[in-house]
Amino acid sequence: MTDEDPQRLKSTGGTPVELARALRALGGDDLDAARLARVAERLDAAIAASGTPATSWLRAWIGTKVGLTSLVVGVGALGVLGYALTANPVAPSADVPAAPAPIAVSAPQEPARARPPEPQLALGEATAAPAPAPVREQPRIDRPAGRSHARPRNERIRTNHGASVAATAETARRGALDPGAASSPEPGAASSPEASAAGAREPGGAGSAGPKPANTPEPIEGRSYADEQPPAKPAATPAQRSEVALLHQARKTAKREPEAALRLLDEHARRFPNGVLVPEREVLAIETLRRLGRDAEAEQRLRRFEGRYPQSIHLRRLERAPAAADDD
Amino acid sequence: MSGTQRPREATADLPSRLREAFEEHGAFVCRSLRYLGVPEADLDDLLQEVFLVVCQRLTDYEERGRARSWLYSICTRVAQAQRRKQRRSRGFGPVAEQATDATQLDHVQDREALELGWRLLEQLPEQQREVFVLYEVEDMPMSEIARALDCPLQTVYSRLYKARARILAQLQRLPAESEP
């Protein structure tokens, strides 16, 4: 019974022609290229953000792990430090040489408000500050260019996460060291300002306090994400979007003003020689040329298209189109 | 920046199986959402949503092997959730109109055929429409439709026959305006 499906209307002789044609038209309604590219892009970003791909999932996991470890280590270190500070108020001054260095050298742009109790903070960070920044940078640099447009969001999400962990650690540290200090750098601004401030500070702290170094990579977490976020964000997306927009515009124009559409398509070819919508552009160009009666050009372009995309799903449509184009 | 991308790589960053699913069934999902009355303006969002669900359950996808019925059932849930969220009444008419406008079919005949198709679908109650479309347009086997809609095979049959009768009757009444 299951295998004995009734004959489909499309393939039954008795079906009115127009119905059969309507059914075929409904099923042959292609998902337009712009929509596909758009949704693919969004999906990609969303998936990257949700951490599904193994790499980012792994990195997120490592991030959490590292963040927690360093939190624990940091709090422990602060306890010891706090004890040292209260027990012997002179102690911090021993480290004073190390403290000004980070501000002057590595974070000149950092507002002074962020670290009033300098000696203590520098100490606290130094204990938790490790050095191996390059380790985390590596995988990201290596990634294919195609990934770039998805990265910003991905980064941002993890940035917030990393930053909040870092921020917590920091606040805890400050609180332990100096209750007054905790309130000075705008409490509640858990994300970017504080994170970047923290980030800017860490490497200097690590560098200047060379001897301390530990195996807790937490600050790097805060640093690398916070640092990368702003430049990465506007990177690839606008270009992609305008590619889609340009083609969309051409498509809209194609029927009424084929000449204008061809100009838009030329612009597309110039600006996005290797864009994601090259096949769609070519298909539209071929159709538009045909509409204008420039069949030789269309034919030539079609041959090139065939050579370049022999597997393209558009070919079927392009092959059967000429006849129908004449009816237009 | 993205200059080195090749066309196929528009979706290259999705995990590969999801990409396959998207490339293979993206158009089907898109059509299905339209059949389910999703307006053109929400189509991108819901299309994305469906494939995010797919992404979360890729293992199911592999095991079931009947991708389209599975995808369709996801579509129904996603579309329903959306409707509930927007408390939008089921106005299928505008959807049909928009879908016709948005079509990529450039040739007059195809366009007319498509318009007629949507006009006929409009006349069907939702349950009959989905069976009719999945069977007659999407060529899905009856058993798979039953699975997609999670209802007995008999029900699918009866809906199909009712839908056919209705469509054919409708067609009798239409010729005056639709015949070329």
XYZ file of C-alpha atoms in Angstrom:
508
model
C 0.000 0.000 0.000
C 2.783 2.303 0.940
C 4.579 1.749 -2.318
C 1.418 1.963 -4.357
C 0.982 5.660 -4.462
C -1.663 6.961 -6.836
C -0.428 8.484 -10.055
C 0.483 12.083 -9.765
C -1.640 14.645 -11.532
C 1.388 16.018 -13.309
C 1.994 12.741 -15.028
C -1.575 11.682 -15.650
C -2.939 12.073 -19.123
C -6.332 13.273 -17.953
C -5.038 16.262 -16.062
C -5.827 19.612 -17.617
C -2.700 21.005 -19.205
C -2.746 24.230 -17.278
C -2.993 22.405 -13.980
C -0.045 20.199 -14.821
C 1.890 23.259 -15.810
C 0.911 25.091 -12.654
C 2.068 22.208 -10.512
C 5.384 22.120 -12.280
C 5.789 25.848 -11.967
C 5.141 25.678 -8.235
C 7.818 23.066 -7.781
C 10.296 24.755 -10.081
C 10.209 28.039 -8.303
C 13.844 28.462 -7.458
C 14.983 29.878 -4.249
C 16.519 33.081 -5.420
C 20.242 33.406 -5.204
C 20.278 36.520 -3.113
C 18.108 34.940 -0.496
C 20.264 31.858 -0.440
C 23.441 33.850 -0.002
C 21.838 36.010 2.637
C 20.535 33.154 4.671
C 23.752 31.172 4.284
C 25.662 34.102 5.639
C 23.362 34.529 8.570
C 23.338 30.846 9.312
C 27.052 30.766 9.257
C 27.308 33.598 11.698
C 24.667 32.135 13.953
C 26.270 28.748 13.973
C 29.666 30.167 14.679
C 28.177 32.169 17.515
C 26.438 29.184 18.991
C 29.777 27.410 18.936
C 28.708 24.381 16.991
C 31.790 23.878 14.851
C 34.370 21.829 16.646
C 37.034 24.488 16.680
C 35.080 27.243 18.271
C 33.306 24.854 20.561
C 36.668 23.677 21.753
C 37.949 27.142 22.158
C 34.905 28.245 24.062
C 35.360 25.299 26.345
C 38.997 26.021 26.858
C 38.111 29.611 27.485
C 35.682 28.712 30.234
C 38.070 26.277 31.782
C 40.897 28.698 31.740
C 38.747 31.497 33.015
C 37.562 29.474 35.975
C 40.990 28.205 36.827
C 42.438 31.625 36.780
C 39.576 32.924 38.848
C 40.381 30.384 41.509
C 44.084 30.951 41.244
C 43.589 34.680 41.197
C 41.427 34.694 44.295
C 43.944 32.477 46.078
C 46.771 34.719 45.069
C 44.854 37.736 46.242
C 44.268 36.163 49.575
C 47.963 35.730 50.050
C 48.634 39.154 48.693
C 45.993 40.746 50.826
C 47.511 39.145 53.816
C 50.928 40.396 52.844
C 49.582 43.889 52.304
C 47.769 44.144 55.577
C 50.542 42.477 57.466
C 53.224 44.648 56.026
C 52.122 47.881 54.408
C 55.573 48.438 53.072
C 55.448 45.340 50.933
C 53.711 46.855 47.905
C 56.235 49.582 47.587
C 58.801 46.957 46.904
C 56.964 46.309 43.702
C 56.395 49.882 42.798
C 58.953 49.866 40.039
C 56.923 47.246 38.303
C 53.649 49.071 38.651
C 54.055 52.233 36.626
C 55.573 50.370 33.745
C 52.374 48.825 32.417
C 50.539 52.096 32.354
C 53.261 53.988 30.676
C 54.366 51.383 28.217
C 51.499 49.233 27.216
C 48.392 51.158 28.030
C 48.963 54.808 27.534
C 45.396 55.289 26.389
C 43.968 53.774 29.482
C 42.193 56.253 31.685
C 43.876 56.704 34.989
C 40.624 56.145 36.830
C 40.801 52.481 36.067
C 43.562 51.784 38.488
C 43.787 54.022 41.443
C 45.504 51.594 43.781
C 48.233 50.978 41.355
C 50.751 49.039 43.297
C 48.204 46.553 44.525
C 46.601 46.075 41.182
C 49.811 45.598 39.386
C 50.739 43.052 41.922
C 47.500 41.255 41.689
C 47.606 41.081 37.954
C 51.164 40.127 37.856
C 50.482 37.071 39.907
C 47.829 35.920 37.542
C 49.368 37.158 34.372
C 50.876 34.656 32.025
C 52.543 35.359 28.800
C 51.681 33.022 25.965
C 49.458 35.311 23.971
C 50.459 33.923 20.567
C 49.104 30.513 21.394
C 45.531 31.652 21.214
C 46.029 33.980 18.340
C 47.359 31.269 16.142
C 44.315 29.266 15.155
C 42.393 32.340 14.309
C 44.976 33.771 12.000
C 45.221 30.487 10.209
C 41.595 30.300 9.347
C 40.396 30.606 5.797
C 39.286 33.962 4.616
C 35.792 32.694 4.074
C 35.336 32.451 7.734
C 35.987 36.058 8.332
C 32.492 37.319 7.951
C 31.256 34.975 10.603
C 33.911 35.807 13.060
C 32.848 39.113 14.393
C 29.689 37.864 16.003
C 31.338 34.776 17.178
C 34.039 36.817 18.726
C 31.691 39.211 20.292
C 29.737 36.584 22.071
C 32.727 34.917 23.427
C 34.214 38.228 24.209
C 31.409 39.061 26.496
C 31.727 35.764 28.128
C 35.463 35.929 28.483
C 35.276 39.488 29.543
C 32.741 38.878 32.215
C 34.816 36.107 33.659
C 37.861 38.291 33.518
C 35.909 41.151 34.961
C 34.690 39.037 37.813
C 38.155 37.933 38.580
C 39.327 41.465 38.471
C 36.618 42.810 40.678
C 37.194 40.060 43.130
C 40.828 40.894 43.143
C 40.274 44.548 43.597
C 37.702 43.998 46.238
C 40.081 41.887 48.153
C 42.848 44.373 47.812
C 41.056 47.593 48.296
C 37.341 47.976 48.754
C 37.448 51.493 47.420
C 39.051 50.424 44.222
C 36.190 48.197 43.190
C 33.848 51.100 42.754
C 36.169 53.386 40.925
C 36.180 51.816 37.467
C 32.501 52.032 36.762
C 31.001 48.952 38.268
C 28.427 47.262 36.152
C 30.171 48.073 32.926
C 31.151 44.484 32.776
C 31.749 44.296 29.092
C 33.821 46.331 26.769
C 35.238 49.324 28.601
C 36.380 47.385 31.549
C 37.407 44.408 29.526
C 39.519 46.426 27.187
C 41.006 48.324 30.048
C 41.850 45.044 31.675
C 43.108 43.733 28.413
C 45.343 46.649 27.748
C 46.839 46.256 31.114
C 47.585 42.589 31.207
C 50.404 42.180 28.779
C 52.304 45.047 30.322
C 51.755 43.580 33.727
C 53.082 40.305 32.547
C 56.019 41.827 30.805
C 57.085 44.099 33.569
C 56.625 41.532 36.253
C 58.577 39.011 34.353
C 59.630 36.828 37.184
C 56.142 36.126 38.494
C 54.552 34.399 35.530
C 52.315 31.632 36.024
C 50.552 29.045 33.996
C 47.197 30.695 34.204
C 46.325 32.152 30.857
C 43.191 34.000 31.953
C 44.220 37.552 31.171
C 45.096 36.545 27.690
C 41.547 35.498 27.244
C 40.364 38.925 28.185
C 43.023 40.628 26.197
C 42.883 38.921 22.876
C 39.110 39.020 22.548
C 38.736 42.519 23.796
C 41.475 43.711 21.543
C 40.215 42.017 18.460
C 36.600 42.778 18.725
C 36.414 46.337 17.509
C 38.424 45.969 14.306
C 36.991 42.568 13.417
C 33.367 43.580 13.622
C 32.823 45.676 10.525
C 35.165 43.577 8.438
C 33.564 41.463 5.731
C 29.875 41.920 6.179
C 29.269 45.232 4.442
C 31.039 44.083 1.309
C 28.969 40.928 1.233
C 25.816 42.794 1.802
C 26.476 45.242 -0.915
C 27.227 42.412 -3.273
C 23.832 40.963 -2.558
C 22.215 44.360 -2.766
C 23.829 45.117 -6.088
C 22.669 41.924 -7.661
C 19.251 42.347 -6.200
C 19.044 45.801 -7.696
C 20.105 44.447 -11.062
C 17.466 41.765 -10.856
C 14.774 44.254 -10.087
C 15.824 46.457 -12.964
C 16.326 43.653 -15.448
C 12.809 43.522 -16.799
C 12.049 47.131 -17.293
C 15.507 48.484 -17.977
C 17.718 45.691 -19.184
C 20.445 48.119 -20.236
C 20.670 49.580 -16.778
C 20.686 46.111 -15.309
C 23.624 45.176 -17.502
C 25.521 48.177 -16.244
C 24.856 47.093 -12.677
C 26.027 43.627 -13.543
C 29.219 45.025 -15.024
C 29.754 46.923 -11.845
C 29.226 43.738 -9.927
C 31.806 42.001 -12.090
C 34.264 44.793 -11.483
C 33.785 45.012 -7.764
C 33.305 41.364 -6.976
C 35.275 39.393 -9.526
C 35.314 36.490 -7.117
C 32.140 37.243 -5.265
C 29.810 34.675 -3.851
C 27.132 35.431 -6.383
C 29.148 35.174 -9.562
C 27.044 32.393 -11.069
C 23.846 34.254 -10.295
C 25.279 37.351 -11.893
C 26.190 35.443 -15.014
C 22.780 33.854 -15.269
C 21.077 37.189 -14.983
C 23.467 38.715 -17.496
C 22.772 35.967 -19.991
C 19.041 36.323 -19.570
C 19.215 40.056 -19.881
C 21.321 39.899 -23.018
C 18.789 37.576 -24.512
C 16.011 39.891 -23.598
C 17.814 42.619 -25.474
C 18.173 40.350 -28.449
C 21.943 40.247 -28.139
C 21.911 36.517 -28.657
C 25.501 36.128 -29.847
C 26.823 37.754 -26.705
C 24.477 35.748 -24.565
C 25.601 32.574 -26.243
C 29.237 33.408 -25.766
C 28.689 34.154 -22.137
C 26.733 30.986 -21.678
C 29.606 28.930 -23.109
C 31.984 30.573 -20.682
C 29.564 29.924 -17.855
C 29.334 26.276 -18.845
C 33.093 26.019 -18.826
C 33.356 27.548 -15.429
C 30.367 25.933 -13.724
C 29.690 22.706 -15.558
C 27.654 21.406 -12.614
C 25.556 24.462 -12.095
C 21.879 24.000 -11.468
C 21.291 27.149 -13.471
C 22.379 25.491 -16.675
C 19.140 23.642 -17.075
C 17.205 26.834 -16.921
C 19.557 28.641 -19.247
C 19.482 25.895 -21.816
C 15.739 25.775 -22.082
C 15.265 29.510 -21.843
C 15.967 30.771 -25.387
C 12.779 29.403 -26.870
C 10.633 30.843 -24.175
C 12.468 34.131 -24.282
C 11.154 34.644 -27.756
C 7.609 34.724 -26.455
C 8.342 37.647 -24.247
C 38.534 40.584 2.169
C 36.071 38.072 0.895
C 37.552 38.427 -2.536
C 39.073 34.994 -2.509
C 35.774 33.254 -1.959
C 34.499 31.071 -4.691
C 30.817 30.870 -5.371
C 30.267 27.478 -3.907
C 31.721 28.719 -0.700
C 28.832 30.974 0.062
C 27.850 28.301 2.475
C 31.276 26.786 2.953
C 31.555 27.717 6.578
C 28.587 25.804 7.804
C 29.479 22.439 9.057
C 29.637 20.451 5.905
C 26.566 18.359 6.415
C 24.435 21.305 7.199
C 25.747 22.927 4.069
C 24.740 19.933 2.055
C 21.312 20.017 3.555
C 20.988 23.693 2.841
C 22.128 23.421 -0.716
C 20.004 20.444 -1.429
C 16.861 21.362 0.398
C 17.025 25.100 0.875
C 14.630 25.684 -1.982
C 12.263 23.027 -0.741
C 12.218 24.500 2.733
C 11.624 27.911 1.312
C 8.669 26.701 -0.737
C 7.320 24.756 2.183
C 7.359 27.814 4.378
C 5.411 29.632 1.722
C 2.875 26.860 1.495
C 2.545 27.161 5.223
C 1.549 30.758 4.834
C 4.764 32.454 5.877
C 4.807 35.944 4.399
C 7.680 36.920 2.168
C 9.022 39.345 4.754
C 9.536 36.621 7.352
C 10.896 34.078 4.962
C 14.581 34.743 5.540
C 14.192 34.546 9.274
C 12.249 31.357 9.276
C 14.453 29.773 6.675
C 17.365 30.445 8.936
C 15.494 29.152 11.917
C 14.640 25.879 10.245
C 18.255 25.267 9.401
C 19.375 26.157 12.871
C 17.094 23.460 14.147
C 18.569 21.176 11.515
C 21.994 22.092 12.760
C 21.109 21.172 16.310
C 19.779 17.829 15.234
C 22.084 16.822 12.485
C 22.344 13.351 13.885
C 18.627 12.819 13.408
C 19.038 13.985 9.883
C 21.571 11.327 9.186
C 19.670 8.553 10.873
C 16.340 9.228 9.363
C 17.559 9.537 5.844
C 14.220 10.946 4.836
C 15.292 14.464 4.851
C 12.308 16.150 3.335
C 9.598 14.816 5.562
C 11.747 15.644 8.513
C 12.460 19.109 7.200
C 8.821 19.688 6.492
C 7.842 18.799 10.019
C 10.397 21.288 11.266
C 8.933 23.863 8.915
C 5.447 23.359 10.289
C 6.629 23.803 13.831
C 8.689 26.845 13.061
C 5.898 28.433 11.051
C 3.389 27.733 13.777
C 5.583 29.201 16.457
C 6.004 32.283 14.352
C 2.286 32.661 13.847
C 1.638 32.313 17.513
C 4.260 34.885 18.226
C 2.805 37.375 15.840
C -0.809 36.402 16.443
C -1.266 36.746 12.787
C -4.333 35.287 11.261
C -3.787 32.844 8.513
C -4.111 34.957 5.453
C -2.910 32.767 2.682
C -4.011 35.047 -0.096
C -1.378 37.732 0.397
C 1.265 35.047 0.696
C 0.313 33.625 -2.668
C 0.458 37.045 -4.179
C 3.847 37.858 -2.721
C 5.226 34.516 -3.725
C 4.166 35.137 -7.287
C 5.769 38.535 -7.227
C 8.979 37.207 -5.796
C 9.366 34.412 -8.249
C 12.472 34.069 -10.314
C 10.578 32.602 -13.183
C 11.021 35.150 -15.863
C 8.914 33.899 -18.653
C 5.377 34.844 -19.084
C 4.079 31.331 -19.393
C 5.831 30.134 -16.278
C 4.634 33.143 -14.433
C 1.057 32.587 -15.428
C 1.275 28.953 -14.536
C 2.663 29.852 -11.166
C -0.033 32.384 -10.536
C -2.663 29.868 -11.363
C -0.977 27.366 -9.088
C -1.064 29.689 -6.149
C -4.591 30.720 -6.899
C -5.687 27.117 -6.786
C -3.791 26.425 -3.607
C -5.462 29.374 -1.994
C -8.800 27.639 -2.306
C -7.739 24.651 -0.284
C -8.071 24.304 3.454
C -4.666 24.159 5.029
C -4.566 20.462 5.782
C -5.554 19.503 2.299
C -3.210 22.021 0.833
C -0.146 20.625 2.488
C -0.887 17.084 1.460
C -1.670 18.168 -2.055
C 1.462 20.225 -2.378
C 3.783 17.661 -0.888
C 2.398 14.983 -3.121
C 1.610 16.687 -6.372
C 4.221 19.379 -6.386
C 7.060 18.032 -4.297
C 6.626 14.417 -5.369
C 6.902 13.112 -1.876
C 5.707 9.541 -1.379
C 2.491 9.180 0.590
C 4.200 7.318 3.384
C 6.678 10.092 3.818
C 3.924 12.666 3.902
C 2.217 10.713 6.631
C 5.459 10.830 8.543
C 5.980 14.509 7.921
C 2.512 15.375 9.130
C 2.558 12.748 11.799
C -0.831 11.387 10.859
C -2.197 8.060 9.579
C -1.662 7.169 5.965
C -5.406 6.887 5.458
C -5.852 10.469 6.494
C -3.261 11.541 3.995
C -5.078 9.692 1.249
C -8.418 11.158 2.058
C -6.992 14.658 2.212
C -5.295 14.189 -1.100
C -8.469 13.038 -2.803
C -10.513 15.834 -1.331
C -7.909 18.329 -2.404
C -7.811 16.962 -5.918
C -11.533 17.054 -6.287
C -11.612 20.595 -5.073
C -8.797 21.730 -7.313
C -10.327 20.142 -10.375
C -13.687 21.645 -9.597
C -12.044 24.984 -9.122
C -10.302 24.643 -12.416
C -13.631 24.134 -14.163
C -14.767 27.457 -12.886
C -11.563 29.297 -13.709
C -11.000 28.830 -17.440
C -12.866 31.939 -18.407
C -10.265 34.141 -16.803
C -7.169 31.979 -16.970
C -7.241 30.563 -20.469
C -4.829 32.367 -22.708
